[in-house]
Amino acid sequence: MPPQSSTQATTAKAALVTGASRGIGRAIALRLAADGYAVVVNYAGNAASADAVVAQIEANGGQAIAAQGDVADPADMQRVFELAQQTYGRLDAVVNSAGVMPYVPIAGGDLGEFDRVIHTNLRGSFIVLGLAAQHLSDGGRIVALSTSVIGKAFPNYGPYIASKAGVEGLVHVLANELRGRNITVNAVAPGPVGTELFFNGKTEEQIAHFVSLAPLERLGQPEEIASAVAFLTGPDGSWVNSQVLRVNGGYVF
């Protein structure tokens, strides 16, 4: 066995976060780094944003690398997982945050957009969760991002809701498939969160409507979703398994 690099030798724990160059994924990467994880910042296309996340983590005294890869491409993600192992010598947590959210009606809806959201959100989750199961050390943590909009059935959210309902199904099945390895598999389902992905394509009136839905009468912040992920990947989440944690300010179903 070749000797470990100095990076591997000094890494206490390591995490891979997909879709980590912006929005909720970025907040998760920063929070896990603050919690002591060395972080692999996965991104699809925006290298500058991913590098900025790495630079921020390093400026705060943490360890991070950027790794390009499309979550729906198995070869890309195999390479990303291997890079994580080669760089840090271990992998203790995987958070699949990458996703897209088009607005498509079911009647007469654009099949190309339907295929795109299923490709990234559901196929991507299937690939990432499967590779996580293969690469994680025993006792590791897997978290997938779902959505609280599943319970609302808003018009034009059909393909997005279908993709995320599938993600929740995968979480429950994988938790059972990993019996005996002490690996937890959970989902975090945010309500409306003030990110670029959320604001894109919405009018001021639509945004105000979403703000009014929860009893707290505001949008969530990416850091609040990251806190929930940190709970599931930290010591206090060790007995939580095969659950969907709906972090939504009281967004009633």
GROMACS .gro file of C-alpha atoms in nm:
model
  253
    1MET     CA    1   0.000   0.000   0.000
    2PRO     CA    2   0.149   0.340  -0.096
    3PRO     CA    3   0.215   0.585   0.185
    4GLN     CA    4  -0.058   0.837   0.253
    5SER     CA    5  -0.006   1.197   0.152
    6SER     CA    6   0.021   1.455   0.428
    7THR     CA    7  -0.332   1.571   0.340
    8GLN     CA    8  -0.470   1.222   0.389
    9ALA     CA    9  -0.282   1.173   0.713
   10THR     CA   10  -0.422   1.489   0.872
   11THR     CA   11  -0.782   1.468   0.753
   12ALA     CA   12  -1.015   1.378   1.041
   13LYS     CA   13  -1.324   1.345   0.821
   14ALA     CA   14  -1.425   1.434   0.467
   15ALA     CA   15  -1.749   1.519   0.290
   16LEU     CA   16  -1.862   1.549  -0.071
   17VAL     CA   17  -2.131   1.807  -0.148
   18THR     CA   18  -2.281   1.813  -0.497
   19GLY     CA   19  -2.414   2.135  -0.646
   20ALA     CA   20  -2.195   2.321  -0.398
   21SER     CA   21  -2.095   2.624  -0.603
   22ARG     CA   22  -2.403   2.831  -0.511
   23GLY     CA   23  -2.725   2.849  -0.314
   24ILE     CA   24  -2.808   2.582  -0.060
   25GLY     CA   25  -2.521   2.358  -0.171
   26ARG     CA   26  -2.272   2.637  -0.111
   27ALA     CA   27  -2.412   2.700   0.239
   28ILE     CA   28  -2.388   2.328   0.317
   29ALA     CA   29  -2.026   2.311   0.204
   30LEU     CA   30  -1.934   2.610   0.418
   31ARG     CA   31  -2.116   2.472   0.722
   32LEU     CA   32  -1.963   2.125   0.698
   33ALA     CA   33  -1.619   2.282   0.664
   34ALA     CA   34  -1.688   2.488   0.978
   35ASP     CA   35  -1.786   2.163   1.150
   36GLY     CA   36  -1.448   2.011   1.072
   37TYR     CA   37  -1.505   1.828   0.746
   38ALA     CA   38  -1.262   1.854   0.457
   39VAL     CA   39  -1.500   1.926   0.170
   40VAL     CA   40  -1.513   1.829  -0.195
   41VAL     CA   41  -1.705   2.112  -0.363
   42ASN     CA   42  -1.872   1.953  -0.664
   43TYR     CA   43  -2.005   2.174  -0.943
   44ALA     CA   44  -2.145   2.122  -1.291
   45GLY     CA   45  -2.019   2.422  -1.486
   46ASN     CA   46  -1.938   2.731  -1.280
   47ALA     CA   47  -1.574   2.679  -1.191
   48ALA     CA   48  -1.525   3.035  -1.069
   49SER     CA   49  -1.805   3.005  -0.812
   50ALA     CA   50  -1.676   2.667  -0.692
   51ASP     CA   51  -1.323   2.805  -0.658
   52ALA     CA   52  -1.464   3.095  -0.456
   53VAL     CA   53  -1.627   2.850  -0.214
   54VAL     CA   54  -1.296   2.663  -0.178
   55ALA     CA   55  -1.113   2.990  -0.118
   56GLN     CA   56  -1.361   3.093   0.150
   57ILE     CA   57  -1.327   2.759   0.328
   58GLU     CA   58  -0.948   2.780   0.317
   59ALA     CA   59  -0.953   3.141   0.438
   60ASN     CA   60  -1.147   3.018   0.740
   61GLY     CA   61  -0.884   2.754   0.812
   62GLY     CA   62  -1.055   2.456   0.649
   63GLN     CA   63  -0.966   2.214   0.371
   64ALA     CA   64  -1.147   2.196   0.038
   65ILE     CA   65  -1.105   2.115  -0.328
   66ALA     CA   66  -1.333   2.183  -0.626
   67ALA     CA   67  -1.440   1.892  -0.847
   68GLN     CA   68  -1.632   1.934  -1.172
   69GLY     CA   69  -1.887   1.670  -1.261
   70ASP     CA   70  -2.246   1.626  -1.381
   71VAL     CA   71  -2.439   1.431  -1.117
   72ALA     CA   72  -2.634   1.251  -1.390
   73ASP     CA   73  -2.317   1.126  -1.561
   74PRO     CA   74  -2.188   0.808  -1.391
   75ALA     CA   75  -1.836   0.846  -1.530
   76ASP     CA   76  -1.815   1.205  -1.407
   77MET     CA   77  -1.930   1.113  -1.059
   78GLN     CA   78  -1.709   0.806  -1.036
   79ARG     CA   79  -1.417   1.038  -1.108
   80VAL     CA   80  -1.534   1.287  -0.842
   81PHE     CA   81  -1.569   1.017  -0.578
   82GLU     CA   82  -1.227   0.876  -0.664
   83LEU     CA   83  -1.077   1.224  -0.638
   84ALA     CA   84  -1.228   1.260  -0.292
   85GLN     CA   85  -1.074   0.932  -0.181
   86GLN     CA   86  -0.737   1.011  -0.336
   87THR     CA   87  -0.723   1.357  -0.184
   88TYR     CA   88  -0.843   1.286   0.168
   89GLY     CA   89  -0.803   0.911   0.205
   90ARG     CA   90  -1.159   0.870   0.331
   91LEU     CA   91  -1.519   0.979   0.279
   92ASP     CA   92  -1.754   1.017   0.574
   93ALA     CA   93  -2.050   1.214   0.440
   94VAL     CA   94  -2.216   1.271   0.104
   95VAL     CA   95  -2.478   1.542   0.049
   96ASN     CA   96  -2.657   1.549  -0.285
   97SER     CA   97  -2.774   1.908  -0.330
   98ALA     CA   98  -2.748   1.945  -0.709
   99GLY     CA   99  -3.081   2.005  -0.878
  100VAL     CA  100  -3.289   2.201  -1.128
  101MET     CA  101  -3.641   2.342  -1.093
  102PRO     CA  102  -3.824   2.424  -1.418
  103TYR     CA  103  -4.192   2.521  -1.414
  104VAL     CA  104  -4.379   2.289  -1.650
  105PRO     CA  105  -4.753   2.216  -1.673
  106ILE     CA  106  -4.858   1.854  -1.711
  107ALA     CA  107  -5.110   1.920  -1.988
  108GLY     CA  108  -4.912   2.017  -2.296
  109GLY     CA  109  -4.592   2.050  -2.096
  110ASP     CA  110  -4.247   2.049  -2.252
  111LEU     CA  111  -4.119   1.690  -2.246
  112GLY     CA  112  -3.765   1.815  -2.290
  113GLU     CA  113  -3.792   2.007  -1.962
  114PHE     CA  114  -3.953   1.705  -1.795
  115ASP     CA  115  -3.664   1.487  -1.908
  116ARG     CA  116  -3.412   1.747  -1.789
  117VAL     CA  117  -3.547   1.765  -1.434
  118ILE     CA  118  -3.579   1.387  -1.404
  119HIS     CA  119  -3.231   1.345  -1.551
  120THR     CA  120  -3.063   1.578  -1.303
  121ASN     CA  121  -3.276   1.541  -0.991
  122LEU     CA  122  -3.374   1.174  -0.996
  123ARG     CA  123  -3.117   1.000  -1.214
  124GLY     CA  124  -2.850   1.219  -1.053
  125SER     CA  125  -2.964   1.118  -0.705
  126PHE     CA  126  -2.969   0.750  -0.803
  127ILE     CA  127  -2.608   0.776  -0.923
  128VAL     CA  128  -2.478   0.984  -0.633
  129LEU     CA  129  -2.651   0.782  -0.363
  130GLY     CA  130  -2.532   0.458  -0.518
  131LEU     CA  131  -2.171   0.575  -0.534
  132ALA     CA  132  -2.198   0.709  -0.179
  133ALA     CA  133  -2.302   0.363  -0.060
  134GLN     CA  134  -1.999   0.213  -0.232
  135HIS     CA  135  -1.742   0.468  -0.116
  136LEU     CA  136  -1.850   0.571   0.235
  137SER     CA  137  -1.677   0.432   0.537
  138ASP     CA  138  -1.895   0.234   0.777
  139GLY     CA  139  -2.069   0.483   1.005
  140GLY     CA  140  -2.099   0.741   0.727
  141ARG     CA  141  -2.387   0.978   0.653
  142ILE     CA  142  -2.585   1.031   0.332
  143VAL     CA  143  -2.822   1.326   0.288
  144ALA     CA  144  -3.030   1.401  -0.022
  145LEU     CA  145  -3.213   1.728  -0.083
  146SER     CA  146  -3.587   1.695  -0.146
  147THR     CA  147  -3.854   1.969  -0.123
  148SER     CA  148  -4.151   2.059   0.094
  149VAL     CA  149  -4.346   2.161  -0.216
  150ILE     CA  150  -4.428   1.789  -0.251
  151GLY     CA  151  -4.709   1.848  -0.004
  152LYS     CA  152  -4.856   2.149  -0.184
  153ALA     CA  153  -4.906   2.023  -0.541
  154PHE     CA  154  -4.876   2.370  -0.693
  155PRO     CA  155  -4.956   2.401  -1.064
  156ASN     CA  156  -4.651   2.381  -1.294
  157TYR     CA  157  -4.442   2.198  -1.032
  158GLY     CA  158  -4.539   1.848  -1.156
  159PRO     CA  159  -4.203   1.736  -1.299
  160TYR     CA  160  -4.008   1.887  -1.009
  161ILE     CA  161  -4.235   1.726  -0.749
  162ALA     CA  162  -4.219   1.392  -0.933
  163SER     CA  163  -3.839   1.402  -0.932
  164LYS     CA  164  -3.817   1.483  -0.562
  165ALA     CA  165  -4.081   1.227  -0.462
  166GLY     CA  166  -3.857   0.976  -0.635
  167VAL     CA  167  -3.559   1.100  -0.436
  168GLU     CA  168  -3.744   1.042  -0.109
  169GLY     CA  169  -3.826   0.689  -0.223
  170LEU     CA  170  -3.460   0.620  -0.296
  171VAL     CA  171  -3.363   0.744   0.051
  172HIS     CA  172  -3.592   0.498   0.227
  173VAL     CA  173  -3.482   0.203   0.013
  174LEU     CA  174  -3.110   0.277   0.043
  175ALA     CA  175  -3.136   0.305   0.420
  176ASN     CA  176  -3.264  -0.054   0.422
  177GLU     CA  177  -3.005  -0.174   0.172
  178LEU     CA  178  -2.726  -0.044   0.398
  179ARG     CA  179  -2.841  -0.241   0.702
  180GLY     CA  180  -2.542  -0.355   0.906
  181ARG     CA  181  -2.302  -0.078   0.801
  182ASN     CA  182  -2.416   0.190   1.048
  183ILE     CA  183  -2.469   0.437   0.761
  184THR     CA  184  -2.764   0.674   0.790
  185VAL     CA  185  -2.957   0.787   0.483
  186ASN     CA  186  -3.193   1.084   0.516
  187ALA     CA  187  -3.347   1.366   0.317
  188VAL     CA  188  -3.384   1.734   0.396
  189ALA     CA  189  -3.688   1.894   0.234
  190PRO     CA  190  -3.666   2.275   0.236
  191GLY     CA  191  -3.959   2.506   0.206
  192PRO     CA  192  -3.915   2.829   0.005
  193VAL     CA  193  -3.555   2.948   0.044
  194GLY     CA  194  -3.415   3.276  -0.082
  195THR     CA  195  -3.180   3.145  -0.351
  196GLU     CA  196  -3.123   3.223  -0.718
  197LEU     CA  197  -3.297   2.894  -0.804
  198PHE     CA  198  -3.609   3.001  -0.611
  199PHE     CA  199  -3.628   3.360  -0.738
  200ASN     CA  200  -3.574   3.267  -1.104
  201GLY     CA  201  -3.892   3.318  -1.307
  202LYS     CA  202  -4.112   3.439  -1.019
  203THR     CA  203  -4.294   3.771  -1.000
  204GLU     CA  204  -4.296   3.988  -0.688
  205GLU     CA  205  -4.655   3.876  -0.627
  206GLN     CA  206  -4.559   3.511  -0.645
  207ILE     CA  207  -4.270   3.562  -0.406
  208ALA     CA  208  -4.498   3.745  -0.162
  209HIS     CA  209  -4.741   3.452  -0.179
  210PHE     CA  210  -4.468   3.204  -0.086
  211VAL     CA  211  -4.356   3.430   0.199
  212SER     CA  212  -4.711   3.423   0.339
  213LEU     CA  213  -4.747   3.043   0.338
  214ALA     CA  214  -4.548   2.962   0.651
  215PRO     CA  215  -4.649   3.085   0.998
  216LEU     CA  216  -4.306   3.247   1.025
  217GLU     CA  217  -4.401   3.460   0.720
  218ARG     CA  218  -4.059   3.473   0.558
  219LEU     CA  219  -3.837   3.282   0.322
  220GLY     CA  220  -3.584   3.043   0.465
  221GLN     CA  221  -3.213   3.113   0.435
  222PRO     CA  222  -2.960   2.872   0.284
  223GLU     CA  223  -2.773   2.863   0.614
  224GLU     CA  224  -3.086   2.730   0.789
  225ILE     CA  225  -3.102   2.436   0.552
  226ALA     CA  226  -2.729   2.381   0.603
  227SER     CA  227  -2.790   2.365   0.978
  228ALA     CA  228  -3.036   2.080   0.930
  229VAL     CA  229  -2.785   1.894   0.713
  230ALA     CA  230  -2.518   1.955   0.976
  231PHE     CA  231  -2.745   1.796   1.237
  232LEU     CA  232  -2.786   1.483   1.024
  233THR     CA  233  -2.414   1.459   0.947
  234GLY     CA  234  -2.306   1.539   1.302
  235PRO     CA  235  -2.298   1.336   1.624
  236ASP     CA  236  -2.649   1.441   1.731
  237GLY     CA  237  -2.802   1.285   1.418
  238SER     CA  238  -2.665   0.934   1.471
  239TRP     CA  239  -3.005   0.775   1.553
  240VAL     CA  240  -3.195   0.947   1.271
  241ASN     CA  241  -3.227   0.721   0.969
  242SER     CA  242  -3.461   0.687   0.667
  243GLN     CA  243  -3.633   1.016   0.753
  244VAL     CA  244  -3.739   1.327   0.562
  245LEU     CA  245  -3.669   1.638   0.767
  246ARG     CA  246  -3.897   1.916   0.642
  247VAL     CA  247  -3.723   2.245   0.713
  248ASN     CA  248  -3.988   2.493   0.606
  249GLY     CA  249  -4.092   2.732   0.880
  250GLY     CA  250  -4.421   2.552   0.943
  251TYR     CA  251  -4.522   2.523   0.579
  252VAL     CA  252  -4.839   2.320   0.644
  253PHE     CA  253  -4.922   2.018   0.431
   0.00000   0.00000   0.00000
